[in-house]
PDB file of C-alpha atoms in Angstrom:
ATOM      1  CA  GLU A   1      23.639  28.349 -22.237  1.00  0.00           C
ATOM      2  CA  LYS A   2      23.079  29.307 -18.573  1.00  0.00           C
ATOM      3  CA  TYR A   3      25.625  26.497 -17.101  1.00  0.00           C
ATOM      4  CA  LYS A   4      27.937  25.771 -20.485  1.00  0.00           C
ATOM      5  CA  PHE A   5      31.433  26.069 -19.424  1.00  0.00           C
ATOM      6  CA  THR A   6      30.877  24.845 -15.916  1.00  0.00           C
ATOM      7  CA  HIS A   7      29.787  21.699 -13.532  1.00  0.00           C
ATOM      8  CA  PRO A   8      26.124  21.883 -12.899  1.00  0.00           C
ATOM      9  CA  LYS A   9      24.564  19.739 -10.105  1.00  0.00           C
ATOM     10  CA  GLU A  10      21.396  18.012  -9.746  1.00  0.00           C
ATOM     11  CA  ALA A  11      19.759  21.156  -8.319  1.00  0.00           C
ATOM     12  CA  ASP A  12      20.489  23.277 -11.001  1.00  0.00           C
ATOM     13  CA  PHE A  13      19.078  20.858 -13.802  1.00  0.00           C
ATOM     14  CA  ILE A  14      16.039  20.819 -11.879  1.00  0.00           C
ATOM     15  CA  ASP A  15      15.720  24.292 -11.564  1.00  0.00           C
ATOM     16  CA  MET A  16      16.119  24.280 -15.178  1.00  0.00           C
ATOM     17  CA  VAL A  17      13.702  22.319 -15.561  1.00  0.00           C
ATOM     18  CA  LYS A  18      10.714  23.991 -13.657  1.00  0.00           C
ATOM     19  CA  THR A  19      11.939  27.393 -15.335  1.00  0.00           C
ATOM     20  CA  THR A  20      11.327  25.775 -18.694  1.00  0.00           C
ATOM     21  CA  MET A  21       8.138  23.563 -17.978  1.00  0.00           C
ATOM     22  CA  GLY A  22       6.731  24.819 -14.645  1.00  0.00           C
ATOM     23  CA  ASP A  23       6.434  23.729 -11.634  1.00  0.00           C
ATOM     24  CA  SER A  24       4.579  20.003 -13.005  1.00  0.00           C
ATOM     25  CA  ILE A  25       5.223  17.417 -15.442  1.00  0.00           C
ATOM     26  CA  SER A  26       1.973  16.451 -16.923  1.00  0.00           C
ATOM     27  CA  GLY A  27       0.231  16.899 -13.575  1.00  0.00           C
ATOM     28  CA  MET A  28       2.505  15.635 -11.622  1.00  0.00           C
ATOM     29  CA  SER A  29       4.725  18.321  -9.360  1.00  0.00           C
ATOM     30  CA  VAL A  30       8.685  18.363 -10.738  1.00  0.00           C
ATOM     31  CA  ASP A  31      10.129  17.968  -7.079  1.00  0.00           C
ATOM     32  CA  THR A  32       8.122  14.557  -6.862  1.00  0.00           C
ATOM     33  CA  PHE A  33       8.625  13.340 -10.552  1.00  0.00           C
ATOM     34  CA  PHE A  34      12.247  13.393  -9.539  1.00  0.00           C
ATOM     35  CA  HIS A  35      12.511  12.148  -6.207  1.00  0.00           C
ATOM     36  CA  HIS A  36      10.692   8.928  -7.659  1.00  0.00           C
ATOM     37  CA  THR A  37      13.313   8.859 -10.590  1.00  0.00           C
ATOM     38  CA  LEU A  38      16.112   9.522  -9.790  1.00  0.00           C
ATOM     39  CA  HIS A  39      16.284   8.621  -6.427  1.00  0.00           C
ATOM     40  CA  GLY A  40      13.549   5.822  -6.214  1.00  0.00           C
ATOM     41  CA  THR A  41      13.841   1.755  -6.727  1.00  0.00           C
ATOM     42  CA  GLU A  42      10.300   2.007  -7.927  1.00  0.00           C
ATOM     43  CA  PHE A  43       9.649   1.051 -11.486  1.00  0.00           C
ATOM     44  CA  CYS A  44       6.655   1.020 -13.817  1.00  0.00           C
ATOM     45  CA  ASP A  45       5.363  -1.441 -15.816  1.00  0.00           C
ATOM     46  CA  TYR A  46       1.238  -0.716 -17.371  1.00  0.00           C
ATOM     47  CA  TYR A  47      -0.110  -3.231 -19.307  1.00  0.00           C
ATOM     48  CA  ILE A  48      -3.664  -3.568 -20.810  1.00  0.00           C
ATOM     49  CA  SER A  49      -6.000  -6.840 -18.856  1.00  0.00           C
ATOM     50  CA  ASN A  50      -8.943  -8.023 -18.291  1.00  0.00           C
ATOM     51  CA  VAL A  51     -10.708  -6.699 -21.537  1.00  0.00           C
ATOM     52  CA  SER A  52     -14.719  -7.430 -22.059  1.00  0.00           C
ATOM     53  CA  ASP A  53     -17.402  -5.482 -24.032  1.00  0.00           C
ATOM     54  CA  VAL A  54     -17.983  -3.811 -20.762  1.00  0.00           C
ATOM     55  CA  GLY A  55     -14.414  -2.458 -20.426  1.00  0.00           C
ATOM     56  CA  PHE A  56     -10.607  -3.049 -19.222  1.00  0.00           C
ATOM     57  CA  GLU A  57      -8.065  -2.842 -16.654  1.00  0.00           C
ATOM     58  CA  LEU A  58      -5.186  -0.791 -16.709  1.00  0.00           C
ATOM     59  CA  GLN A  59      -2.545  -2.391 -13.947  1.00  0.00           C
ATOM     60  CA  ASN A  60       0.749  -1.274 -13.160  1.00  0.00           C
ATOM     61  CA  HIS A  61       2.960  -4.048 -11.777  1.00  0.00           C
ATOM     62  CA  GLY A  62       5.809  -1.350 -10.379  1.00  0.00           C
ATOM     63  CA  LYS A  63       5.276   0.651  -7.990  1.00  0.00           C
ATOM     64  CA  LEU A  64       5.726   3.845  -9.596  1.00  0.00           C
ATOM     65  CA  PHE A  65       2.837   5.737 -11.118  1.00  0.00           C
ATOM     66  CA  LEU A  66       3.597   8.055 -13.813  1.00  0.00           C
ATOM     67  CA  PRO A  67       1.130   9.627 -16.407  1.00  0.00           C
ATOM     68  CA  ILE A  68       0.181   8.182 -18.896  1.00  0.00           C
ATOM     69  CA  GLU A  69      -2.457   8.100 -22.338  1.00  0.00           C
ATOM     70  CA  ILE A  70      -4.607   5.315 -23.298  1.00  0.00           C
ATOM     71  CA  LEU A  71      -5.917   5.364 -27.069  1.00  0.00           C
ATOM     72  CA  ILE A  72      -8.737   2.915 -28.092  1.00  0.00           C
ATOM     73  CA  THR A  73      -9.375   2.532 -31.014  1.00  0.00           C
ATOM     74  CA  TYR A  74     -13.260   1.109 -32.521  1.00  0.00           C
ATOM     75  CA  LYS A  75     -14.092  -0.803 -35.270  1.00  0.00           C
ATOM     76  CA  ASP A  76     -15.604   2.131 -37.418  1.00  0.00           C
ATOM     77  CA  GLY A  77     -12.111   4.005 -37.259  1.00  0.00           C
ATOM     78  CA  THR A  78     -13.355   6.427 -34.497  1.00  0.00           C
ATOM     79  CA  LYS A  79     -10.421   6.913 -31.838  1.00  0.00           C
ATOM     80  CA  ALA A  80     -11.126   8.183 -27.757  1.00  0.00           C
ATOM     81  CA  THR A  81      -7.595   8.990 -25.651  1.00  0.00           C
ATOM     82  CA  LEU A  82      -8.288   8.611 -21.780  1.00  0.00           C
ATOM     83  CA  THR A  83      -5.373  10.422 -19.883  1.00  0.00           C
ATOM     84  CA  PRO A  84      -6.147   8.692 -16.152  1.00  0.00           C
ATOM     85  CA  SER A  85      -4.123   9.534 -13.071  1.00  0.00           C
ATOM     86  CA  LEU A  86      -3.321   6.150 -11.572  1.00  0.00           C
ATOM     87  CA  LYS A  87      -2.505   6.056  -7.536  1.00  0.00           C
ATOM     88  CA  SER A  88      -3.370   2.427  -7.477  1.00  0.00           C
ATOM     89  CA  THR A  89      -2.103  -0.641  -9.266  1.00  0.00           C
ATOM     90  CA  SER A  90      -5.137  -1.210 -10.718  1.00  0.00           C
ATOM     91  CA  GLN A  91      -7.690   0.979 -13.046  1.00  0.00           C
ATOM     92  CA  PHE A  92     -11.058  -0.322 -14.546  1.00  0.00           C
ATOM     93  CA  PHE A  93     -12.358   1.642 -17.269  1.00  0.00           C
ATOM     94  CA  LYS A  94     -15.424   1.680 -18.994  1.00  0.00           C
ATOM     95  CA  LEU A  95     -16.007   1.168 -22.728  1.00  0.00           C
ATOM     96  CA  ASP A  96     -18.930   2.694 -25.053  1.00  0.00           C
ATOM     97  CA  LEU A  97     -21.005  -0.472 -25.376  1.00  0.00           C
ATOM     98  CA  ASN A  98     -22.632   0.609 -28.870  1.00  0.00           C
ATOM     99  CA  LYS A  99     -19.195   0.578 -30.250  1.00  0.00           C
ATOM    100  CA  GLU A 100     -17.089  -2.579 -31.274  1.00  0.00           C
ATOM    101  CA  ILE A 101     -13.164  -1.446 -29.806  1.00  0.00           C
ATOM    102  CA  THR A 102     -10.061  -3.214 -32.378  1.00  0.00           C
ATOM    103  CA  SER A 103      -7.413  -2.030 -29.774  1.00  0.00           C
ATOM    104  CA  ILE A 104      -6.319  -0.100 -27.123  1.00  0.00           C
ATOM    105  CA  VAL A 105      -2.880   1.245 -26.598  1.00  0.00           C
ATOM    106  CA  ALA A 106      -1.294   1.947 -23.020  1.00  0.00           C
ATOM    107  CA  ASP A 107       1.062   4.945 -23.831  1.00  0.00           C
ATOM    108  CA  PRO A 108       0.819   5.340 -27.847  1.00  0.00           C
ATOM    109  CA  ASP A 109       2.912   7.500 -28.591  1.00  0.00           C
ATOM    110  CA  HIS A 110       6.039   6.165 -26.922  1.00  0.00           C
ATOM    111  CA  LYS A 111       6.128   8.876 -24.390  1.00  0.00           C
ATOM    112  CA  LEU A 112       7.330   7.199 -21.200  1.00  0.00           C
ATOM    113  CA  TYR A 113      10.681   5.287 -21.308  1.00  0.00           C
ATOM    114  CA  LEU A 114      10.988   3.981 -17.738  1.00  0.00           C
ATOM    115  CA  ASP A 115       8.079   1.548 -18.443  1.00  0.00           C
ATOM    116  CA  VAL A 116       9.715  -2.198 -17.910  1.00  0.00           C
ATOM    117  CA  ASN A 117       8.235  -3.608 -21.168  1.00  0.00           C
ATOM    118  CA  PHE A 118       6.687  -2.807 -23.691  1.00  0.00           C
ATOM    119  CA  ASN A 119       4.987  -5.763 -25.050  1.00  0.00           C
ATOM    120  CA  ASN A 120       2.536  -5.975 -22.536  1.00  0.00           C
ATOM    121  CA  ASN A 121       0.863  -2.172 -23.415  1.00  0.00           C
ATOM    122  CA  SER A 122      -1.649  -3.167 -26.115  1.00  0.00           C
ATOM    123  CA  TYR A 123      -4.588  -5.301 -26.661  1.00  0.00           C
ATOM    124  CA  ILE A 124      -5.454  -6.295 -30.670  1.00  0.00           C
ATOM    125  CA  LYS A 125      -9.073  -7.907 -30.286  1.00  0.00           C
ATOM    126  CA  SER A 126      -7.748  -9.498 -33.744  1.00  0.00           C
ATOM    127  CA  ALA A 127      -4.724  -9.839 -36.144  1.00  0.00           C
ATOM    128  CA  GLU A 128      -4.849  -8.063 -39.148  1.00  0.00           C
ATOM    129  CA  HIS A 129      -3.156 -10.366 -41.763  1.00  0.00           C
ATOM    130  CA  LYS A 130      -3.287 -14.471 -42.490  1.00  0.00           C
ATOM    131  CA  PRO A 131      -0.298 -16.755 -41.732  1.00  0.00           C
ATOM    132  CA  SER A 132      -0.464 -17.578 -45.362  1.00  0.00           C
ATOM    133  CA  ALA A 133      -0.244 -14.663 -46.536  1.00  0.00           C
ATOM    134  CA  ASN A 134       3.093 -14.034 -44.356  1.00  0.00           C
ATOM    135  CA  PHE A 135       4.339 -17.583 -45.859  1.00  0.00           C
ATOM    136  CA  GLY A 136       3.929 -17.250 -49.313  1.00  0.00           C
ATOM    137  CA  VAL A 137       5.885 -13.844 -48.781  1.00  0.00           C
ATOM    138  CA  LYS A 138       8.676 -15.299 -47.537  1.00  0.00           C
ATOM    139  CA  ILE A 139       8.359 -18.113 -50.292  1.00  0.00           C
ATOM    140  CA  MET A 140       8.819 -15.168 -53.070  1.00  0.00           C
ATOM    141  CA  ALA A 141      11.400 -13.934 -51.446  1.00  0.00           C
ATOM    142  CA  TRP A 142      13.223 -17.208 -51.276  1.00  0.00           C
ATOM    143  CA  PHE A 143      12.461 -17.485 -55.191  1.00  0.00           C
ATOM    144  CA  HIS A 144      13.409 -14.239 -55.761  1.00  0.00           C
ATOM    145  CA  PHE A 145      16.751 -14.410 -53.769  1.00  0.00           C
ATOM    146  CA  ILE A 146      17.581 -18.115 -56.195  1.00  0.00           C
ATOM    147  CA  PHE A 147      16.698 -16.674 -59.336  1.00  0.00           C
ATOM    148  CA  GLN A 148      18.816 -13.391 -58.444  1.00  0.00           C
ATOM    149  CA  SER A 149      21.886 -15.916 -57.343  1.00  0.00           C
ATOM    150  CA  LEU A 150      21.501 -17.645 -60.911  1.00  0.00           C
ATOM    151  CA  SER A 151      21.383 -15.205 -62.653  1.00  0.00           C
ATOM    152  CA  PHE A 152      24.918 -14.197 -62.069  1.00  0.00           C
ATOM    153  CA  PHE A 153      26.035 -17.101 -63.521  1.00  0.00           C
ATOM    154  CA  ALA A 154      24.268 -16.251 -66.840  1.00  0.00           C
TER     155      ALA A 154
END
C-alpha cells in the first residue's frame, strides 16, 4: 500500500523486506542476501553425496551459500531435521548409528528456488515399487483404452 501508484526502487523494496521480516532471512542478513541474489553471479546447487552407515555429505556445486534444511527419514518412521549453516562447498553430517535411514532430502519443502538442480537434492536407499508393478499398470491402462474404444462401436 505504501508504494501504490509510485515507482519504488530497489532500496525501497529491501527496506520493506527489513520492515516486514526483520534484519535477517534464516540467519543471513537481508543486505547480504540481496547483494548475492540480485547483484552476484554465483549460484547454488546443493546435493547429497557420499552416503554411508556413518553419515553423509551435503555439497554445493556453486559458491552461493543460502540457508537450507535437511530431512532425514529413518526406517522406523522417525524423522530428523537439520538446519546447517554452510560456509564451504562441502560439509559432513554424522547419522544416528542405531537407526537405519531410508531417505535424506535437502530442502524438503522446496523453499530454495535458487537451487539450480532439484534432481540431486535427495537420496533414497531403495525404491518402494517394483518394475513389474509399473508394467502391469501400463498393460491394464492399454486394455482399458482398447475396450473403451471398442465400446464406441457396440
